[in-house]
Short mmCIF file of C-alpha atoms in Angstrom, two decimals:
data_model
loop_
_atom_site.label_atom_id
_atom_site.label_comp_id
_atom_site.label_asym_id
_atom_site.label_seq_id
_atom_site.Cartn_x
_atom_site.Cartn_y
_atom_site.Cartn_z
CA MET A 727 -16.65 16.46 -22.20
CA SER A 728 -13.93 17.91 -24.20
CA GLU A 729 -11.86 15.57 -26.07
CA VAL A 730 -7.83 16.11 -25.74
CA ARG A 731 -5.90 13.90 -28.55
CA THR A 732 -2.24 12.73 -27.58
CA ASP A 733 1.18 13.49 -29.20
CA LEU A 734 0.35 9.79 -30.77
CA GLY A 735 -3.45 10.79 -31.82
CA LEU A 736 -4.74 8.85 -29.04
CA PRO A 737 -7.81 10.97 -27.13
CA VAL A 738 -7.70 11.40 -23.31
CA THR A 739 -10.97 12.56 -22.39
CA THR A 740 -11.57 11.50 -18.72
CA PHE A 741 -8.81 13.38 -16.36
CA LEU A 742 -8.62 16.29 -18.82
CA GLY A 743 -12.35 17.23 -19.16
CA SER A 744 -14.46 15.59 -16.20
CA THR A 745 -13.09 18.62 -14.56
CA PRO A 746 -12.77 22.83 -15.01
CA PRO A 747 -10.07 24.23 -14.80
CA ARG A 748 -8.03 24.83 -11.54
CA ALA A 749 -7.41 27.88 -9.63
CA PRO A 750 -4.17 28.62 -8.09
CA ALA A 751 -3.88 26.88 -4.62
CA ALA A 752 -1.27 25.78 -2.28
CA ARG A 753 0.18 22.07 -3.26
CA LEU A 754 -1.15 22.46 -6.98
CA GLY A 755 1.96 20.36 -7.80
CA VAL A 756 0.78 17.63 -5.19
CA ALA A 757 -2.99 17.50 -6.79
CA VAL A 758 -1.38 17.05 -10.60
CA VAL A 759 1.19 14.67 -9.65
CA HIS A 760 -1.75 12.77 -7.79
CA ASP A 761 -4.02 13.13 -10.50
CA LEU A 762 -1.99 12.54 -13.04
CA VAL A 763 -0.26 9.30 -11.43
CA SER A 764 -3.98 8.50 -11.01
CA ALA A 765 -4.61 8.50 -14.79
CA ILE A 766 -1.93 6.64 -15.13
CA VAL A 767 -2.85 3.66 -12.71
CA THR A 768 -6.79 3.31 -13.55
CA GLY A 769 -5.44 3.01 -17.30
CA GLU A 770 -7.19 6.66 -18.34
CA VAL A 771 -4.16 6.86 -20.33
CA GLN A 772 -2.40 3.54 -21.29
CA PRO A 773 1.35 2.57 -21.71
CA GLY A 774 2.52 3.62 -25.45
CA GLN A 775 0.30 6.60 -25.27
CA SER A 776 1.64 10.07 -24.67
CA LEU A 777 0.44 12.54 -22.32
CA PRO A 778 -0.99 15.86 -23.66
CA PRO A 779 1.47 18.43 -24.25
CA GLU A 780 2.72 21.05 -21.53
CA GLY A 781 -0.01 23.87 -22.97
CA VAL A 782 -3.25 21.71 -22.70
CA LEU A 783 -1.99 20.47 -19.25
CA SER A 784 -1.31 23.43 -17.64
CA GLN A 785 -4.75 25.04 -19.37
CA GLN A 786 -6.83 22.00 -17.65
CA PHE A 787 -5.30 22.29 -14.00
CA GLY A 788 -4.82 26.41 -13.92
CA VAL A 789 -1.28 25.85 -12.88
CA SER A 790 2.16 27.51 -14.69
CA ARG A 791 3.72 25.44 -17.27
CA THR A 792 6.33 25.07 -14.74
CA VAL A 793 4.30 23.46 -12.23
CA ILE A 794 3.43 20.97 -14.69
CA ARG A 795 6.94 20.37 -15.99
CA GLU A 796 7.97 19.74 -12.64
CA SER A 797 5.05 17.28 -11.89
CA VAL A 798 5.85 15.43 -15.50
CA LYS A 799 9.74 15.29 -14.18
CA ARG A 800 7.98 13.66 -10.53
CA ILE A 801 5.73 11.06 -12.03
CA GLU A 802 9.23 9.61 -14.28
CA GLU A 803 11.26 9.78 -11.25
CA LYS A 804 8.41 6.80 -10.47
CA GLY A 805 8.92 5.52 -13.60
CA LEU A 806 5.59 5.88 -15.01
CA VAL A 807 6.72 8.14 -18.06
CA LYS A 808 9.77 8.39 -20.17
CA ILE A 809 10.37 12.36 -21.46
CA ALA A 810 11.31 11.97 -24.50
CA GLN A 811 12.65 15.45 -26.07
CA GLY A 812 11.04 16.61 -28.79
CA ARG A 813 8.34 13.37 -29.02
CA GLY A 814 6.53 14.16 -24.99
CA THR A 815 5.84 12.01 -22.34
CA GLU A 816 4.90 8.56 -23.20
CA VAL A 817 3.29 6.23 -20.21
CA LEU A 818 5.88 3.20 -19.42
CA PRO A 819 4.54 -0.34 -18.87
CA THR A 820 3.68 -1.25 -15.44
CA SER A 821 6.85 -3.31 -14.90
CA SER A 822 8.92 0.04 -15.30
CA TRP A 823 6.63 1.44 -12.07
CA ASN A 824 7.89 2.02 -8.68
CA VAL A 825 4.74 0.77 -6.90
CA LEU A 826 6.46 1.53 -3.56
CA ASP A 827 5.81 4.54 -4.11
CA PRO A 828 4.03 5.68 -1.40
CA ILE A 829 1.84 7.93 -3.79
CA VAL A 830 1.80 5.25 -6.78
CA LEU A 831 1.09 2.47 -4.25
CA SER A 832 -1.76 4.66 -2.70
CA ALA A 833 -3.13 5.54 -6.28
CA LEU A 834 -3.16 1.70 -6.82
CA VAL A 835 -5.40 1.03 -3.58
CA GLU A 836 -7.58 3.67 -3.60
CA ASN A 837 -9.05 2.91 -7.40
CA ASP A 838 -8.65 -1.16 -6.66
CA ASP A 839 -11.87 -1.73 -7.23
CA SER A 840 -12.14 -5.75 -7.43
CA VAL A 841 -9.20 -5.23 -3.98
CA GLY A 842 -7.13 -7.23 -6.95
CA VAL A 843 -4.06 -4.91 -5.32
CA LEU A 844 -4.64 -5.54 -1.77
CA ASP A 845 -4.94 -9.17 -2.69
CA GLU A 846 -1.28 -9.43 -4.14
CA LEU A 847 -0.59 -6.91 -0.91
CA ALA A 848 -1.61 -9.36 1.71
CA VAL A 849 0.79 -12.15 -0.12
CA VAL A 850 4.21 -9.73 -0.26
CA ARG A 851 2.83 -9.09 3.29
CA GLY A 852 2.71 -12.55 4.39
CA SER A 853 6.05 -13.82 2.76
CA LEU A 854 8.23 -10.59 3.72
CA GLU A 855 6.32 -10.79 7.84
CA GLY A 856 6.62 -14.76 7.04
CA SER A 857 10.46 -14.51 6.94
CA MET A 858 11.08 -11.89 9.98
CA ALA A 859 9.21 -14.04 12.08
CA ALA A 860 11.36 -17.01 11.62
CA GLU A 861 14.58 -14.60 11.71
CA ALA A 862 13.13 -13.18 14.93
CA ALA A 863 12.55 -16.78 16.37
CA THR A 864 16.22 -17.37 15.83
CA ALA A 865 17.87 -13.91 16.74
CA ARG A 866 15.71 -11.92 18.83
CA SER A 867 17.12 -11.03 22.39
CA ASP A 868 15.49 -12.11 26.02
CA ASP A 869 14.21 -8.34 26.56
CA GLU A 870 12.95 -8.41 22.85
CA LEU A 871 10.87 -11.67 23.99
CA ALA A 872 10.12 -9.83 27.20
CA THR A 873 8.70 -6.92 25.46
CA LEU A 874 7.10 -8.89 22.70
CA ARG A 875 4.90 -11.05 25.89
CA GLU A 876 3.71 -7.75 26.97
CA SER A 877 2.76 -6.59 23.65
CA PHE A 878 0.81 -9.47 23.17
CA ALA A 879 -0.46 -9.17 26.86
CA HIS A 880 -1.36 -5.19 25.66
CA MET A 881 -3.47 -6.57 22.41
CA ASP A 882 -5.29 -9.31 24.89
CA GLU A 883 -6.08 -5.74 27.56
CA THR A 884 -7.71 -3.76 24.79
CA LYS A 885 -9.29 -6.51 23.09
CA GLY A 886 -13.23 -4.97 22.92
CA ASP A 887 -12.10 -0.98 22.23
CA LYS A 888 -10.32 1.11 20.20
CA ARG A 889 -6.60 0.76 21.44
CA PHE A 890 -6.74 -2.83 19.97
CA GLU A 891 -5.81 -1.90 16.60
CA GLN A 892 -2.45 0.18 17.38
CA ALA A 893 -1.64 -3.25 20.26
CA ASP A 894 -1.97 -5.69 16.84
CA VAL A 895 -0.20 -3.42 14.87
CA ASP A 896 2.71 -2.94 17.86
CA PHE A 897 3.23 -6.38 18.06
CA HIS A 898 4.39 -6.73 14.17
CA LEU A 899 6.21 -3.86 14.39
CA ILE A 900 8.22 -5.47 17.40
CA VAL A 901 8.67 -8.97 15.43
CA MET A 902 10.39 -6.94 12.48
CA GLU A 903 12.35 -5.58 14.65
CA ALA A 904 13.64 -8.48 16.49
CA SER A 905 14.38 -10.03 13.09
CA ARG A 906 16.80 -7.64 12.23
CA ASN A 907 15.98 -7.38 8.49
CA ARG A 908 15.82 -3.61 8.02
CA LEU A 909 14.99 -3.87 4.58
CA ALA A 910 12.08 -6.08 4.66
CA GLN A 911 10.69 -4.16 7.83
CA SER A 912 10.94 -0.85 5.69
CA ILE A 913 8.72 -2.63 2.86
CA THR A 914 6.67 -4.12 4.97
CA LYS A 915 5.79 -0.57 6.50
CA ILE A 916 4.93 0.65 3.56
CA LEU A 917 2.74 -1.84 2.01
CA TYR A 918 0.93 -1.68 5.81
CA GLU A 919 0.09 1.68 6.02
CA ARG A 920 -0.91 2.53 2.12
CA ALA A 921 -3.43 -0.46 2.70
CA ARG A 922 -4.32 0.75 5.69
CA GLU A 923 -6.07 4.12 3.75
CA SER A 924 -8.43 2.20 2.28
CA THR A 925 -11.50 1.21 3.94
CA ARG A 926 -11.84 -1.66 1.71
CA PHE A 927 -8.68 -3.70 3.80
CA THR A 928 -9.73 -2.18 7.77
CA GLY A 929 -13.11 -4.14 6.85
CA ALA A 930 -15.75 -4.76 9.72
CA VAL A 931 -14.33 -5.63 13.65
CA THR A 932 -15.74 -8.68 15.35
CA ASP A 933 -15.88 -10.22 18.45
CA GLU A 934 -14.90 -13.48 16.93
CA ALA A 935 -12.65 -11.82 14.38
CA ILE A 936 -10.80 -10.29 17.26
CA GLN A 937 -10.20 -13.69 19.21
CA LEU A 938 -9.43 -15.48 16.51
CA THR A 939 -6.57 -12.50 15.86
CA LEU A 940 -5.52 -13.32 19.45
CA ASP A 941 -5.40 -17.08 19.01
CA GLU A 942 -2.96 -16.12 15.65
CA HIS A 943 -0.64 -13.85 17.68
CA ALA A 944 -0.53 -16.43 20.38
CA ARG A 945 0.59 -19.00 18.12
CA ILE A 946 3.41 -16.62 17.02
CA LEU A 947 4.69 -15.41 20.06
CA ARG A 948 5.15 -19.50 21.02
CA ALA A 949 6.78 -20.41 17.87
CA ILE A 950 9.24 -17.25 18.56
CA GLU A 951 9.35 -18.41 22.45
CA ARG A 952 10.90 -21.88 21.61
CA GLY A 953 13.12 -20.67 18.90
CA ASP A 954 11.15 -22.32 16.26
CA ALA A 955 11.94 -20.38 13.04
CA ILE A 956 9.62 -22.36 10.62
CA ALA A 957 6.95 -22.59 12.97
CA ALA A 958 7.05 -19.15 13.44
CA GLU A 959 6.90 -18.39 9.45
CA ASN A 960 4.21 -20.50 9.14
CA ALA A 961 2.28 -18.79 11.49
CA MET A 962 2.99 -15.50 10.57
CA ARG A 963 2.38 -16.11 7.04
CA GLU A 964 -1.74 -18.46 7.91
CA HIS A 965 -2.24 -15.01 10.35
CA ILE A 966 -1.87 -12.44 7.80
CA ARG A 967 -3.31 -14.75 4.49
CA VAL A 968 -6.93 -15.75 6.94
CA ALA A 969 -7.47 -12.37 8.57
CA TRP A 970 -7.46 -10.70 4.98
CA GLN A 971 -9.79 -12.74 3.93
CA ARG A 972 -11.75 -12.64 7.10
CA ARG A 973 -11.87 -8.79 6.37
CA ARG A 974 -12.24 -9.11 2.31
CA LEU A 975 -16.06 -8.09 1.99
CA PRO A 976 -17.42 -10.73 -0.01
CA THR A 977 -18.98 -8.62 -2.96
CA HIS A 978 -15.57 -7.96 -3.84
CA ARG A 979 -14.29 -11.66 -4.04
CA ARG A 980 -13.52 -12.20 -7.89
CA SER A 981 -14.85 -15.04 -10.23
#
């Protein structure tokens, strides 16, 4: 495996030395950005280190310097690096990263061996969706309540077949819409869509888990029907917490 030293004299061997140069192909920039982001979020290149110069990256990826330059600019826009004229491209600390960026978040989830990122995602999602459920309990219209009831009935009808998962998602989307909180809704959708890319998030589905999920959604629905914001928030938070614990594989639990 070849070893390349960065501008700070630090070696980078994994993402530069483990694969041969790539042949030119469509969407090369997308592939380069993906690999660079993955190298950074996995710690192959640590904060404070610099990426290798354009020439080295161009040779390794089998693309032009222009593609490399544009790709590095894209990861700078995501908050992962800082390009300093004459000093190279320095990796920034995690506090600077835009973790809601779809590519960054996907890379974090994809390389989340301990599922710590998914644990954090469940906490954030529970907080946001709990807040939206509370808002929906007081802001929802009669039509939205009727739609939510129909959505729950559809979940009950589809338990045991492949449509259940989408029916579950639809229920949550209706609650979000009824909350009128567009920002929380947008953030939650980003988090959920990225999490669903991981098989460690979806987990195994059993008949018992489906029934528990239905019971939890019923509590959310009843609270929204009553206009009880506190109960709706607590029911949604608890559902997201325990649903994740049901799916979370024991082998991935942290000590």
